Coordinates of C-alpha atoms in Angstrom, one line a residue:
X244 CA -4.6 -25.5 -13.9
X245 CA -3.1 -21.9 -14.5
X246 CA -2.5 -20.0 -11.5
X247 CA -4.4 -17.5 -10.6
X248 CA -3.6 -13.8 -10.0
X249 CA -3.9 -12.3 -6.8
X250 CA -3.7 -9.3 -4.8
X251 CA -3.0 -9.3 -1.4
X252 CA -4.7 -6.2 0.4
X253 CA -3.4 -4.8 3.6
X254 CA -5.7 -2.7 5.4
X255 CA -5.8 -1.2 8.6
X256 CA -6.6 2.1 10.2
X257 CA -3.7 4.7 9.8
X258 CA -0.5 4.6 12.1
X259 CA -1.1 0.4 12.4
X260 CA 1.9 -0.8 10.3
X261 CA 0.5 -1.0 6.7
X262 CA 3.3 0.5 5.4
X263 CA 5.9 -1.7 7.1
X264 CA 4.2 -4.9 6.1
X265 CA 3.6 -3.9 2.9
X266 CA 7.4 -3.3 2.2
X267 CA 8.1 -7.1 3.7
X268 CA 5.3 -8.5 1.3
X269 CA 6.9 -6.6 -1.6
X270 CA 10.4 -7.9 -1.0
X271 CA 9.1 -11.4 -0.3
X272 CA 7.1 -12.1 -3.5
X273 CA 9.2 -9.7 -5.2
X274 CA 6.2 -7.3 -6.8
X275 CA 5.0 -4.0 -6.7
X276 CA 2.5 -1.8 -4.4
X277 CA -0.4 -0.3 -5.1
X278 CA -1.1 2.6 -2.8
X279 CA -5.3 2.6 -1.6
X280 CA -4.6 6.4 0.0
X281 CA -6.8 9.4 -0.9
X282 CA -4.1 11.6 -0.3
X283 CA -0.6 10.0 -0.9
X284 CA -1.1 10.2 -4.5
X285 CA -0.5 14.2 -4.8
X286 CA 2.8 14.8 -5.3
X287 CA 2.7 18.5 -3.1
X288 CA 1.6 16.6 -0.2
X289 CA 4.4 14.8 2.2
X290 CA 5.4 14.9 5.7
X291 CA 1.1 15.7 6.7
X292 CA -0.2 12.3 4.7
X293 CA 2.9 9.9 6.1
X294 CA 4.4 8.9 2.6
X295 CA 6.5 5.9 2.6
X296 CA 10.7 7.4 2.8
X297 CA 12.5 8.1 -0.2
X298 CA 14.7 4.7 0.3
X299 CA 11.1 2.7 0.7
X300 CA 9.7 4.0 -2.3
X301 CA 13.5 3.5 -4.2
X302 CA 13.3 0.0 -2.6
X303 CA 9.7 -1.2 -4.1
X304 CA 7.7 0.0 -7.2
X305 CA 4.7 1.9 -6.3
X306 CA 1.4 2.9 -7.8
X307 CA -0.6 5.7 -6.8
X308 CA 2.5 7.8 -4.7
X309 CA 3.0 11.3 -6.4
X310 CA 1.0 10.3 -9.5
X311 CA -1.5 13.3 -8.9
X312 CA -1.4 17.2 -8.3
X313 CA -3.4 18.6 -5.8
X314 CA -4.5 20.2 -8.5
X315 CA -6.2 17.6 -10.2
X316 CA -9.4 15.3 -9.5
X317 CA -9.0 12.5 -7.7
X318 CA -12.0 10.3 -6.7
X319 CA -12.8 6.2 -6.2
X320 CA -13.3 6.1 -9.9
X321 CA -9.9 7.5 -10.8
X322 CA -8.7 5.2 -8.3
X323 CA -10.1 2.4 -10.0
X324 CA -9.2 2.9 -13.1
X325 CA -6.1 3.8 -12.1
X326 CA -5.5 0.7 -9.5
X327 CA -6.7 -1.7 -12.6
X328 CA -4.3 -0.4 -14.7
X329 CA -1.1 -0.8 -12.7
X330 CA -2.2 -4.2 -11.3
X331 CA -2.3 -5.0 -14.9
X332 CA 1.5 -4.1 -15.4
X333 CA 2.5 -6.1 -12.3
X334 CA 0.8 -8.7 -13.5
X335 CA 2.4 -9.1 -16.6
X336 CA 5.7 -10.2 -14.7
X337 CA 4.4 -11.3 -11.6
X338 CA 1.6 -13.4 -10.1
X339 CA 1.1 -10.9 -7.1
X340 CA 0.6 -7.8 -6.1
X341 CA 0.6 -5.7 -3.0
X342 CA -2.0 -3.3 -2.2
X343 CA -2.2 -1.1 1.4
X344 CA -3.9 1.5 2.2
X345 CA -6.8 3.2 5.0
X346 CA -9.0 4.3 2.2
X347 CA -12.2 1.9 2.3
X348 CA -14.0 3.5 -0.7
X349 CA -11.1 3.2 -3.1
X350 CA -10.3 -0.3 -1.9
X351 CA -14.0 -1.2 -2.4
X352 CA -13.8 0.3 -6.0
X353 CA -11.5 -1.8 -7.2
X354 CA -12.6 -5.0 -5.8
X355 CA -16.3 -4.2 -6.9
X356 CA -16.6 -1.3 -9.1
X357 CA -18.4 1.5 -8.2
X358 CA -21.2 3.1 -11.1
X359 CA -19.5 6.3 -13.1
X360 CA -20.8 9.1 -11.2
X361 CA -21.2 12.0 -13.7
X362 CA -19.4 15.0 -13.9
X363 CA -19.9 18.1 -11.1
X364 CA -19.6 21.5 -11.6
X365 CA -16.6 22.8 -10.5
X366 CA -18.0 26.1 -9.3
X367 CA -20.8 24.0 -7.2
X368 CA -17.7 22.3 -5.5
X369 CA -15.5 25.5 -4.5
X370 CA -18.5 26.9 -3.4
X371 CA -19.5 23.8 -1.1
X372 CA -15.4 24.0 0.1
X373 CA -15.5 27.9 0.5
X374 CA -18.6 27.3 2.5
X375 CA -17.3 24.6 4.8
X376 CA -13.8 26.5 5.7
X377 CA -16.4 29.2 6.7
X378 CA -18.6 27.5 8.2
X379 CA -17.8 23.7 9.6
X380 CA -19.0 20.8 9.5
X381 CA -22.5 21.9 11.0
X382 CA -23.0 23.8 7.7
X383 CA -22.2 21.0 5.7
X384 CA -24.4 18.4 7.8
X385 CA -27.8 20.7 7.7
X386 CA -27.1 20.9 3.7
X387 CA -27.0 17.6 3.6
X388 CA -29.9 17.1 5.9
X389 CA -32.5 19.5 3.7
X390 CA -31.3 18.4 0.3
X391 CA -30.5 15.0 0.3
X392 CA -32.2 13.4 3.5
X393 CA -32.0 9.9 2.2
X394 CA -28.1 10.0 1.9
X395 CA -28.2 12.4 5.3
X396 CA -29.7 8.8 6.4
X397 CA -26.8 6.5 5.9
X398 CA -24.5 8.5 5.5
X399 CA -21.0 8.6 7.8
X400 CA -22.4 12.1 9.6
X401 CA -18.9 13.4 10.8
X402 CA -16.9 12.7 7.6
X403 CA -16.8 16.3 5.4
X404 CA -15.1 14.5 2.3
X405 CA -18.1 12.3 2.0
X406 CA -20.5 15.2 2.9
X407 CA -19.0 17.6 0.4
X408 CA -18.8 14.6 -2.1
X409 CA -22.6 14.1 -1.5
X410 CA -23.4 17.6 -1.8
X411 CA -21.8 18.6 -4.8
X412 CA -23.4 15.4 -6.9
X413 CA -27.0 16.4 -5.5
X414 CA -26.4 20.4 -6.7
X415 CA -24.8 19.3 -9.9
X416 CA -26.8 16.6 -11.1
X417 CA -30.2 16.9 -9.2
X418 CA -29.8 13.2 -8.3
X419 CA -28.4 11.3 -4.7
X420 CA -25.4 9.8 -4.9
X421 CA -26.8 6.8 -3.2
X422 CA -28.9 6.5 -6.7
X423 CA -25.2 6.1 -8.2
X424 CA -24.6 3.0 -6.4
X425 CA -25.2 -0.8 -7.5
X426 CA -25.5 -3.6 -5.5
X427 CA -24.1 -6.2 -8.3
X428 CA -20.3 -6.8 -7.8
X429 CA -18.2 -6.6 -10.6
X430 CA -16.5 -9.9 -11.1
X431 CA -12.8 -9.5 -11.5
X432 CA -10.1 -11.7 -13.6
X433 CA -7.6 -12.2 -10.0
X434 CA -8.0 -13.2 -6.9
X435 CA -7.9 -11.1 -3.7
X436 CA -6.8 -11.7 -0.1
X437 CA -7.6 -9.3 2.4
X438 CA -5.2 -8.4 5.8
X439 CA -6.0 -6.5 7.9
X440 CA -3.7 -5.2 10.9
X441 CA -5.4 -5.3 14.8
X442 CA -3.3 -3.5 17.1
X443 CA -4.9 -2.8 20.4
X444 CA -6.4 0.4 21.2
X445 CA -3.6 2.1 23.6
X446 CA -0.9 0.3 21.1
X447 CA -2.3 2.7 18.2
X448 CA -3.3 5.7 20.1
X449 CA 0.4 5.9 20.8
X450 CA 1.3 4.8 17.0
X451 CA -0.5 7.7 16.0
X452 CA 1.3 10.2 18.9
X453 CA 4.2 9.6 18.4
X454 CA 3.6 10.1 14.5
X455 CA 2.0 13.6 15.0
X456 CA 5.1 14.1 17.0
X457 CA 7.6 13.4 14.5
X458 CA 5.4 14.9 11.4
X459 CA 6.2 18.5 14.0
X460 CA 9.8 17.4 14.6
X461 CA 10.3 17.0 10.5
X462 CA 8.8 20.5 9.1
X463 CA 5.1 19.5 8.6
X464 CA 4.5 23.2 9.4
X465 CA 6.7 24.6 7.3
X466 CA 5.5 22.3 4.6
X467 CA 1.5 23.5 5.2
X468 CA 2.9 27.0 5.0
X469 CA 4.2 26.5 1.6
X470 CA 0.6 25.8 0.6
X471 CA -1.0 28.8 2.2
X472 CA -2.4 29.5 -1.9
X473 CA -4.1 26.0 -2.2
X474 CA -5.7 25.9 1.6
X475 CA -8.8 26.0 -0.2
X476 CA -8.3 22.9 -2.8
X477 CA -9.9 20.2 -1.5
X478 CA -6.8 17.9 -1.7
X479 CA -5.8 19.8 1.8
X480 CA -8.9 19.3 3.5
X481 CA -7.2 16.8 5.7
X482 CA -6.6 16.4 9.1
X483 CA -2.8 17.7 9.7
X484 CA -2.9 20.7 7.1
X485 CA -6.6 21.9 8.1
X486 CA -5.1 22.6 11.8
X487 CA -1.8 24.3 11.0
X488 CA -3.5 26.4 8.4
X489 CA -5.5 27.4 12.0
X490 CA -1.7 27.9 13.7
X491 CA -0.6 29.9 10.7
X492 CA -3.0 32.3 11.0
X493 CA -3.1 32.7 14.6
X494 CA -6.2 30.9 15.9
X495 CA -4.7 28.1 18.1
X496 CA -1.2 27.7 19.3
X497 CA 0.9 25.0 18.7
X498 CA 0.1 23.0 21.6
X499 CA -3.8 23.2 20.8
X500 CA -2.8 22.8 17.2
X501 CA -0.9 19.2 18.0
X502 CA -3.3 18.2 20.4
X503 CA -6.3 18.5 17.9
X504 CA -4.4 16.7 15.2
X505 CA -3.4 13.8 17.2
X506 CA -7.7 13.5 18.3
X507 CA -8.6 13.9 15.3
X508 CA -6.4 11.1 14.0
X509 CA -7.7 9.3 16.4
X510 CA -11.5 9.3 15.2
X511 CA -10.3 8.8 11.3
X512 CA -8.9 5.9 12.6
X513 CA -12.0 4.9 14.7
X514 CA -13.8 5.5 11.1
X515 CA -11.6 3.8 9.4
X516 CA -12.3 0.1 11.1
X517 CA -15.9 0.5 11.9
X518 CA -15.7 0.4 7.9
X519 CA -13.2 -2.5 7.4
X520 CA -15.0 -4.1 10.0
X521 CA -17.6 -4.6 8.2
X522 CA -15.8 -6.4 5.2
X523 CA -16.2 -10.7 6.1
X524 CA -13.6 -11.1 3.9
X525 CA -10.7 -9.4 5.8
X526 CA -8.4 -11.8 7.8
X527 CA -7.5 -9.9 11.2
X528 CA -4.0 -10.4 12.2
X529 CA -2.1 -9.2 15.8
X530 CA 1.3 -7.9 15.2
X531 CA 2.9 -11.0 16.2
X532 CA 1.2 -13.1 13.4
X533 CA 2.6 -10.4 11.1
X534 CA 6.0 -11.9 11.1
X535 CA 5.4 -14.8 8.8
X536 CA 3.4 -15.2 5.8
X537 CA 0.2 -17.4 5.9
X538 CA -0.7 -16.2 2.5
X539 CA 0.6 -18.8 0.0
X540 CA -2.0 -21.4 1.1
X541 CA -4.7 -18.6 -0.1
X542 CA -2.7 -18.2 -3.6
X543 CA -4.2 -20.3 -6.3

């Protein structure tokens, strides 16, 4: 019987240890990574989205790390595409591959498929993102709520990319981007094996502080300053950037500034497992399970 290719998935909310785990499965099967992050991929952005170091990403091949402009695109269907692609080239000398990441959509994409979304109108979209810098979140969510109240419905209420996404398919095409989705999975040619990291609640609060901390202590806010002429791309719409953009021009103070980016890395991460939560197929893990492999048996 010919072995089977698999990808082993680690997933987790942000600050758990997907990187580090990621690196050890890499250098233990000897393979590449393929990053699932909606942000690592843009070349511009650093210190604010947590990229793996310069010697981890010389150590392992990765996919999906400074492969994008902030410029540019980038969606679950460039993801998938993209993600199918380079687990096609690792698979062509090995019979695994690594994938880690907090994104759930783009993890979701390439294990299902998602329906081609058609194109939006680029004006619709800087106007939706001009709209939200001015006006929040409350903005976006009453949009949302008059135009597209079936979305509104199901829809993750506090997340602006998803709103904005939303929005910007209803003006452009007329049509809910809930229409766009199938419930048919596509049926890929490898395997998949799904980890996901549990760290307990205090443990990752302080993960994620003493990450804030260190993104401050390593320039982050010099780094958001150099992009002062793309605050409005929607690549920078991110927690980290969106409240030193607020610092730079005087609205909050450092302190507020640090103390509102640690929170609010705290409810991404709350997001980010009531979403992987809901995925049977994920094998929870405590850190101390984390130091062996248990994922040969699962290998076909």
């Amino acid at each position: 019987m010919k072995k089977q290719k698999s990808v082993i998935i680690i997933v987790g909310p942000t600050a758990s240890g997907k990187t580090a785990l990621s690196l050890q499965l890499a250098a233990h099967y000897n393979t590449g990574i393929i990053s699932a992050d909606s942000r690592q991929c843009f070349k511009e952005l650093n210190i604010g989205v947590a990229k793996p170091s310069e010697e981890e990403l010389k150590s392992v091949k990765h996919y999906f790390i400074n492969s994008h402009s902030i410029h540019d695109t980038v969606n679950a269907q460039v993801f998938e595409k993209y993600a199918l692609k380079s687990a096609a080239e690792i698979f062509r000398k090995n019979d695994v591959a690594i994938m880690v990441g907090g994104t759930g959509m783009y993890i979701k994409a390439f294990c299902e498929g998602l329906d081609a979304i058609p194109e939006v109108d680029d004006n619709i979209r800087n106007e939706i993102i001009l709209n939200y810098k001015k006006n929040g979140i409350a903005w976006l969510q009453n949009e949302i709520k008059e135009i597209d109240p079936d979305f509104w419905n199901q829809a993750e209420q506090k997340n602006p990319q998803r709103l904005m996404r939303a929005l910007e398919v209803k003006k452009s095409t007329g049509i809910s981007i809930i229409q766009f989705r199938k419930k048919k999975k596509v049926v890929r040619e490898f395997g998949t094996i799904k980890v996901g990291i549990d760290l307990p609640k205090a443990q990752l609060h302080e993960h994620i502080d003493n990450r804030v901390d260190k993104m401050i202590n390593d320039g982050l806010i010099e780094e958001v300053k150099s992009l002062i002429p793309f605050k409005n791309l929607n690549a920078l719409q991110t927690v980290g950037y969106k409240e030193v953009f607020d610092f730079l021009y005087n609205k909050h103070d450092l302190h507020t500034v640090v103390y509102k980016i640690k929170l609010y890395t705290r409810q991404y991460a709350k997001r980010q497992l009531t979403w992987f939560r809901k995925d049977q197929e994920i094998q929870w893990m405590k850190q101390n399970d984390l130091k062996n492999f248990p994922f040969e048996s699962a290998i076909i």
